[in-house]
XYZ file of N, CA and C in Angstrom:
510
model
N 33.927 103.450 -191.443
C 34.493 103.767 -190.583
C 33.680 104.203 -189.274
N 34.053 103.764 -188.553
C 33.155 104.103 -187.015
C 33.304 105.803 -186.870
N 32.326 106.261 -186.021
C 31.996 107.479 -184.990
C 33.399 107.467 -184.123
N 34.357 109.086 -184.198
C 34.908 109.392 -183.492
C 34.998 108.905 -182.089
N 33.445 108.948 -181.540
C 33.201 108.917 -179.987
C 33.380 107.386 -179.709
N 33.134 107.013 -180.862
C 33.200 105.256 -180.665
C 34.509 104.458 -181.190
N 34.843 104.630 -179.231
C 36.680 104.433 -179.453
C 36.833 102.507 -178.836
N 37.806 102.083 -178.870
C 38.332 100.812 -178.474
C 39.892 101.317 -177.520
N 38.963 101.047 -176.219
C 40.254 100.666 -175.105
C 40.731 99.137 -174.910
N 42.225 100.175 -174.717
C 42.636 98.657 -174.529
C 43.403 98.211 -172.940
N 42.389 97.493 -172.012
C 42.580 97.469 -170.572
C 43.397 96.268 -169.799
N 44.218 96.710 -169.171
C 45.341 95.235 -168.323
C 44.306 95.047 -167.482
N 44.174 93.230 -167.703
C 43.770 93.084 -166.469
C 43.853 91.737 -165.727
N 43.885 92.322 -163.994
C 44.588 91.405 -163.249
C 44.350 90.259 -163.316
N 45.581 89.330 -162.884
C 44.827 87.577 -162.893
C 43.796 87.173 -162.107
N 43.077 86.480 -162.094
C 42.434 86.150 -161.427
C 42.169 86.327 -159.758
N 43.283 85.778 -158.832
C 43.381 86.296 -157.722
C 43.313 87.638 -157.541
N 44.424 88.588 -158.514
C 44.122 90.026 -157.841
C 42.962 90.014 -158.342
N 42.352 90.285 -159.461
C 41.325 90.942 -159.808
C 40.255 90.557 -159.092
N 40.360 89.262 -158.173
C 39.167 88.815 -157.122
C 39.270 89.914 -156.190
N 40.524 90.544 -155.786
C 40.413 91.517 -154.706
C 39.844 92.914 -154.882
N 40.067 93.084 -156.278
C 39.619 94.431 -156.889
C 37.999 94.306 -156.600
N 37.789 93.393 -157.027
C 36.482 93.308 -157.583
C 35.449 93.244 -156.625
N 36.345 92.560 -155.036
C 35.083 92.809 -154.020
C 34.671 93.995 -153.623
N 35.771 94.991 -153.952
C 35.360 96.462 -153.694
C 34.261 97.453 -154.703
N 35.054 97.082 -155.891
C 34.422 97.692 -157.104
C 32.693 96.958 -157.049
N 32.312 95.968 -156.740
C 31.268 95.317 -156.746
C 30.191 96.267 -155.917
N 31.107 96.087 -154.281
C 30.094 96.820 -153.219
C 29.795 98.402 -153.410
N 30.746 98.560 -153.956
C 30.925 100.266 -153.966
C 29.848 100.987 -155.391
N 29.694 99.764 -156.279
C 28.658 99.962 -157.020
C 27.262 99.916 -156.571
N 27.033 98.707 -155.762
C 25.928 98.555 -155.458
C 25.424 99.307 -154.896
N 26.217 99.763 -153.808
C 25.722 101.466 -153.101
C 25.257 102.165 -154.120
N 25.524 102.595 -154.800
C 25.383 103.585 -156.175
C 24.636 103.191 -156.803
N 24.153 101.905 -156.930
C 23.180 101.411 -157.578
C 23.594 101.671 -159.222
N 25.221 101.064 -159.504
C 25.691 101.421 -160.864
C 26.498 100.491 -161.395
N 26.470 100.221 -162.732
C 27.013 98.680 -162.840
C 28.092 98.730 -162.712
N 28.603 97.762 -162.647
C 29.553 96.840 -161.885
C 30.618 96.827 -163.501
N 31.732 96.818 -163.346
C 32.756 96.655 -164.089
C 34.309 96.156 -163.727
N 35.039 95.368 -164.517
C 36.031 94.545 -164.454
C 36.770 95.545 -163.966
N 37.746 95.540 -163.422
C 39.223 96.206 -162.732
C 40.250 95.866 -163.475
N 40.544 97.188 -163.758
C 41.683 97.275 -164.910
C 42.680 98.427 -165.300
N 43.419 98.095 -165.698
C 44.205 99.745 -165.579
C 44.099 99.993 -167.679
N 43.967 101.321 -167.636
C 43.237 101.522 -169.112
C 44.990 101.797 -169.619
N 45.271 101.248 -170.624
C 46.453 101.614 -171.211
C 46.441 102.438 -172.350
N 45.071 102.546 -173.157
C 45.211 103.486 -173.992
C 44.006 103.107 -175.229
N 44.304 104.035 -175.386
C 42.639 103.567 -176.683
C 42.941 103.688 -178.387
N 42.099 103.669 -178.997
C 42.229 103.857 -180.628
C 40.945 103.864 -181.668
N 40.867 104.484 -182.369
C 39.706 104.322 -183.078
C 39.826 103.772 -184.148
N 39.103 102.736 -185.122
C 38.605 102.531 -186.325
C 39.408 101.014 -186.118
N 40.157 100.615 -187.388
C 40.711 98.675 -187.401
C 41.695 98.696 -185.856
N 41.429 97.542 -185.436
C 42.254 97.102 -184.421
C 43.878 96.354 -185.202
N 44.658 96.937 -184.471
C 45.544 96.865 -184.920
C 46.251 95.828 -184.512
N 47.193 95.445 -185.496
C 48.542 93.522 -184.589
C 48.592 93.674 -183.311
N 48.565 93.442 -182.426
C 48.274 93.500 -181.418
C 49.537 92.174 -180.685
N 50.242 91.450 -181.300
C 51.080 90.255 -180.845
C 52.097 90.938 -180.589
N 52.839 92.193 -181.181
C 54.141 93.065 -180.432
C 53.481 93.822 -178.932
N 52.594 93.827 -179.107
C 52.410 94.384 -177.436
C 52.616 93.380 -176.437
N 51.501 92.380 -176.925
C 51.761 91.506 -175.316
C 52.981 90.770 -175.716
N 53.669 90.691 -176.245
C 55.273 90.034 -175.653
C 55.639 91.388 -174.984
N 55.675 92.587 -175.317
C 56.396 93.384 -174.290
C 55.651 93.738 -172.474
N 54.155 92.965 -172.705
C 53.558 92.969 -171.634
C 53.340 91.823 -170.746
N 54.332 90.642 -171.305
C 54.340 89.505 -171.094
C 54.915 89.562 -169.648
N 54.321 88.741 -168.708
C 54.685 88.623 -166.997
C 54.690 90.036 -166.230
N 53.781 91.066 -166.698
C 54.048 92.359 -166.058
C 53.257 92.340 -164.356
N 54.119 93.150 -163.796
C 53.349 93.291 -162.269
C 54.297 94.098 -162.075
N 52.638 95.375 -161.362
C 53.522 96.578 -160.873
C 52.796 96.191 -159.706
N 53.531 97.761 -159.080
C 53.103 97.964 -157.545
C 51.720 99.374 -157.128
N 51.293 98.905 -156.789
C 50.377 100.110 -156.349
C 50.969 101.176 -155.553
N 50.420 102.199 -155.617
C 51.279 103.761 -155.300
C 50.648 104.180 -154.093
N 49.290 104.057 -154.100
C 48.415 104.358 -152.894
C 46.949 104.996 -153.552
N 46.259 105.112 -152.696
C 44.924 105.546 -153.246
C 44.651 107.004 -153.160
N 43.429 107.226 -154.152
C 43.757 108.683 -154.628
C 41.859 108.777 -155.393
N 42.026 110.302 -155.233
C 40.495 110.751 -155.730
C 40.631 111.906 -156.234
N 39.793 112.143 -157.283
C 39.425 113.515 -158.164
C 38.058 113.387 -158.348
N 37.698 114.800 -158.867
C 36.327 115.005 -158.856
C 36.197 114.474 -160.500
N 36.946 114.159 -161.164
C 36.472 113.380 -162.678
C 35.573 112.138 -162.176
N 34.746 111.979 -163.301
C 33.750 111.023 -162.992
C 34.483 109.677 -162.984
N 35.198 109.067 -164.102
C 35.665 108.034 -164.028
C 37.048 107.895 -163.121
N 37.153 108.958 -162.507
C 38.601 108.593 -161.155
C 37.949 109.193 -159.897
N 37.102 108.859 -159.495
C 36.283 109.453 -158.455
C 36.721 108.592 -157.271
N 37.941 107.444 -157.246
C 37.946 106.642 -156.168
C 39.283 105.499 -157.039
N 40.425 105.759 -156.590
C 41.409 104.670 -157.912
C 42.625 104.282 -156.710
N 42.895 103.695 -156.994
C 44.884 102.734 -156.920
C 45.390 102.820 -157.975
N 46.408 104.176 -157.348
C 47.556 104.707 -158.740
C 48.667 103.268 -158.451
N 49.195 103.196 -159.511
C 50.438 102.376 -159.581
C 51.478 102.980 -159.965
N 52.626 101.960 -159.739
C 53.770 102.464 -160.379
C 53.714 102.476 -161.705
N 54.202 103.592 -162.721
C 54.346 103.383 -164.000
C 55.988 102.825 -164.253
N 55.846 101.518 -164.536
C 57.272 100.399 -164.729
C 57.597 100.832 -165.981
N 58.728 100.581 -166.289
C 59.523 100.590 -167.761
C 58.650 99.552 -168.836
N 58.239 98.167 -168.160
C 57.373 97.698 -168.849
C 56.258 98.513 -169.385
N 55.493 98.896 -168.554
C 54.303 99.926 -168.538
C 54.306 101.126 -169.904
N 55.609 101.744 -169.605
C 55.632 102.851 -170.536
C 55.950 102.440 -171.393
N 56.718 101.102 -171.887
C 57.365 100.627 -173.528
C 55.841 100.427 -173.895
N 55.275 99.905 -173.124
C 53.573 99.417 -173.919
C 52.650 100.408 -174.365
N 52.765 101.571 -173.756
C 52.479 102.630 -173.800
C 53.219 103.572 -175.014
N 54.577 103.549 -175.347
C 54.982 104.089 -176.285
C 54.519 103.079 -177.642
N 54.823 101.934 -177.369
C 54.202 101.047 -178.604
C 52.763 101.774 -179.358
N 51.913 101.819 -178.515
C 50.545 102.210 -178.406
C 50.584 103.769 -179.426
N 51.498 104.637 -178.239
C 51.474 105.645 -179.520
C 52.061 106.231 -180.844
N 52.642 104.584 -181.039
C 53.301 104.982 -182.113
C 52.061 104.507 -183.654
N 50.913 104.426 -183.027
C 50.107 103.878 -184.125
C 49.191 105.301 -184.208
N 49.082 104.737 -185.669
C 48.402 106.277 -185.977
C 47.043 106.121 -185.793
N 46.530 105.399 -185.076
C 44.442 105.330 -184.891
C 44.769 105.643 -183.250
N 45.747 105.951 -182.778
C 45.972 105.910 -181.110
C 45.440 106.821 -180.925
N 44.263 107.026 -180.037
C 43.573 107.981 -179.202
C 44.303 108.743 -178.277
N 44.900 110.230 -178.634
C 45.719 110.785 -177.251
C 44.602 111.918 -177.144
N 44.315 111.807 -175.387
C 43.608 112.809 -174.838
C 43.551 112.935 -173.520
N 45.012 112.202 -172.681
C 45.342 112.259 -171.669
C 46.691 111.761 -171.566
N 47.614 112.280 -170.492
C 48.557 111.662 -170.249
C 48.569 109.846 -169.806
N 49.222 109.710 -169.384
C 48.961 108.167 -169.137
C 49.432 108.189 -167.328
N 48.680 107.583 -166.512
C 48.154 107.553 -165.104
C 47.638 106.768 -165.106
N 48.843 105.172 -165.221
C 48.370 103.843 -164.482
C 47.194 103.820 -163.399
N 46.325 103.497 -163.188
C 45.421 103.339 -162.130
C 44.117 101.822 -162.118
N 43.670 101.954 -161.255
C 42.480 100.858 -161.133
C 41.320 101.415 -160.748
N 40.661 102.117 -161.062
C 39.094 102.778 -160.868
C 38.173 101.723 -159.718
N 38.286 102.411 -158.835
C 37.318 101.547 -157.503
C 35.879 101.770 -157.838
N 35.434 103.076 -158.371
C 34.527 103.294 -158.944
C 33.572 104.482 -159.367
N 33.291 104.889 -160.379
C 32.799 105.794 -161.192
C 31.676 106.602 -160.266
N 32.063 107.791 -159.843
C 31.170 108.889 -159.014
C 31.433 109.197 -158.232
N 31.095 109.677 -157.177
C 31.817 109.591 -155.776
C 30.783 108.583 -155.189
N 32.443 107.661 -154.288
C 31.414 107.032 -153.509
C 30.475 107.250 -152.523
N 29.701 106.433 -152.029
C 28.332 107.059 -151.003
C 29.292 106.285 -149.968
N 29.473 105.458 -149.615
C 30.507 105.039 -147.864
C 31.510 103.920 -148.221
N 32.613 104.506 -148.583
C 33.886 104.125 -148.536
C 34.598 103.393 -147.652
N 34.365 104.254 -146.434
C 34.029 103.803 -145.669
C 34.095 102.339 -144.977
N 33.099 102.123 -145.787
C 32.487 100.358 -145.149
C 33.459 99.707 -145.728
N 34.360 100.275 -147.405
C 35.293 98.974 -147.468
C 36.988 99.667 -147.076
N 36.714 99.998 -146.119
C 38.099 100.716 -145.597
C 39.758 99.679 -145.905
N 38.613 99.121 -145.012
C 39.890 97.847 -144.914
C 40.430 97.305 -146.287
N 39.399 96.520 -147.225
C 39.702 96.099 -148.508
C 40.299 97.504 -149.368
N 40.028 98.240 -149.079
C 40.706 99.203 -150.290
C 42.318 99.575 -149.605
N 42.705 99.314 -148.669
C 43.776 99.326 -147.776
C 44.669 98.487 -148.366
N 43.987 96.940 -148.317
C 44.637 95.854 -148.398
C 45.192 95.913 -150.028
N 44.293 96.891 -150.980
C 45.169 96.593 -152.372
C 45.993 97.234 -152.601
N 46.503 97.866 -151.730
C 47.871 98.919 -151.752
C 48.988 97.883 -151.294
N 48.807 96.946 -150.336
C 49.749 96.047 -149.799
C 50.579 94.792 -150.500
N 50.332 94.463 -151.808
C 51.363 93.587 -152.453
C 50.812 93.879 -154.133
N 51.813 93.409 -154.748
C 52.199 94.214 -156.127
C 50.951 93.245 -156.959
N 50.789 93.767 -157.860
C 49.618 93.005 -158.685
C 50.027 92.676 -160.148
N 49.498 91.152 -160.299
C 49.893 91.036 -161.977
C 48.958 90.977 -162.794
N 49.376 91.342 -163.880
C 48.527 91.154 -165.069
C 48.897 89.975 -166.382
N 47.495 89.852 -166.457
C 47.788 88.757 -167.566
C 47.087 88.730 -169.162
N 46.135 89.723 -168.869
C 45.745 89.231 -169.876
C 45.397 91.197 -170.572
N 45.291 91.008 -171.754
C 44.537 92.456 -172.657
C 43.251 92.459 -172.804
N 42.381 93.088 -172.410
C 40.696 93.212 -172.893
C 40.780 94.338 -173.652
N 40.243 94.378 -175.284
C 39.617 95.104 -176.213
C 38.098 95.218 -175.545
N 37.799 97.131 -175.256
C 36.403 97.183 -174.923
C 36.136 98.042 -175.904
N 34.627 98.323 -176.361
C 34.369 98.968 -176.738
C 33.511 100.214 -176.099
N 33.931 101.420 -176.119
C 33.656 102.651 -175.265
C 33.078 103.679 -175.875
N 31.883 104.391 -175.576
C 31.498 105.613 -176.308
C 32.143 106.846 -175.201
N 32.800 108.072 -175.600
C 33.325 108.897 -175.248
C 32.509 110.033 -175.400
N 32.392 111.050 -174.564
C 32.868 111.033 -173.484
C 32.432 110.174 -172.278
N 32.994 109.199 -171.110
C 31.978 108.865 -169.988
C 31.988 109.720 -169.309
N 30.609 109.908 -168.937
C 30.401 110.842 -167.520
C 28.850 110.531 -166.694
N 28.292 109.625 -167.192
C 27.411 108.990 -166.321
C 27.425 107.332 -166.267
N 26.401 107.217 -164.942
C 26.810 104.988 -164.964
C 26.063 104.688 -166.209
N 25.172 105.516 -167.043
C 24.621 104.925 -168.197
C 25.846 105.059 -168.948
N 26.653 105.423 -169.597
C 27.276 105.241 -170.236
C 28.429 104.322 -169.901
N 28.669 104.283 -169.011
C 29.247 102.824 -168.590
C 28.728 101.170 -168.917
N 27.241 101.545 -168.619
C 26.369 100.217 -168.955
C 26.541 100.041 -170.955
N 26.896 101.163 -171.265
C 27.098 100.491 -172.886
C 28.470 100.171 -173.107
N 29.177 99.985 -172.042
C 30.321 99.372 -172.789
C 30.452 97.734 -172.916
N 31.029 97.104 -174.014
C 30.865 96.391 -174.118
C 32.268 95.508 -174.996
N 32.896 94.318 -174.216
C 33.727 93.432 -174.382
C 33.766 93.332 -175.947
N 34.771 93.139 -176.590
C 35.262 92.840 -177.856
C 36.114 91.591 -177.938
N 37.079 91.554 -177.347
C 37.562 90.383 -177.219
C 38.317 90.432 -175.877
N 39.845 89.686 -175.647
C 40.896 89.157 -174.482
C 41.636 88.153 -175.030
N 43.031 88.851 -174.898
C 43.877 88.472 -175.170
C 45.092 87.512 -173.992
N 45.700 86.951 -174.089
C 46.231 85.998 -172.685
C 48.050 86.828 -173.358
N 48.564 87.305 -172.353
C 49.645 88.007 -172.707
C 50.934 87.001 -171.610
């Protein structure tokens, strides 16, 4: 069995056109920080141990579209600047399915968002127009990415250790 700090995180990945809009901002802010780039994603939840059979979850996620609610900030490293999303019934059902797993890792409440950078942005004003545009239209999701992550995530070096295990279309 893996170390309990070695988790598998399930990321909802936007469709290619929607991901590209977010990726431009993420890459620009990461370049300013000298930080690793990461894929735009909503963290649906995580688990430890063996990967469960995910077909029921993929069915729940089919056709997922969510509305951005706005840009927000916090002092937490992984949510320093992010776009918050409406927690749709479909997202809530998927999260409930995960929470029923015995290996589900319950650490925080579900707050659907896509982080734009980890750690305080150096010059977010440079991307103000692009960040504003991220909230102007619904975002479609079509993939579930399984990521290996060591927690806690507190530095850019921690982010650089992440690795993709699998990606499933829904």
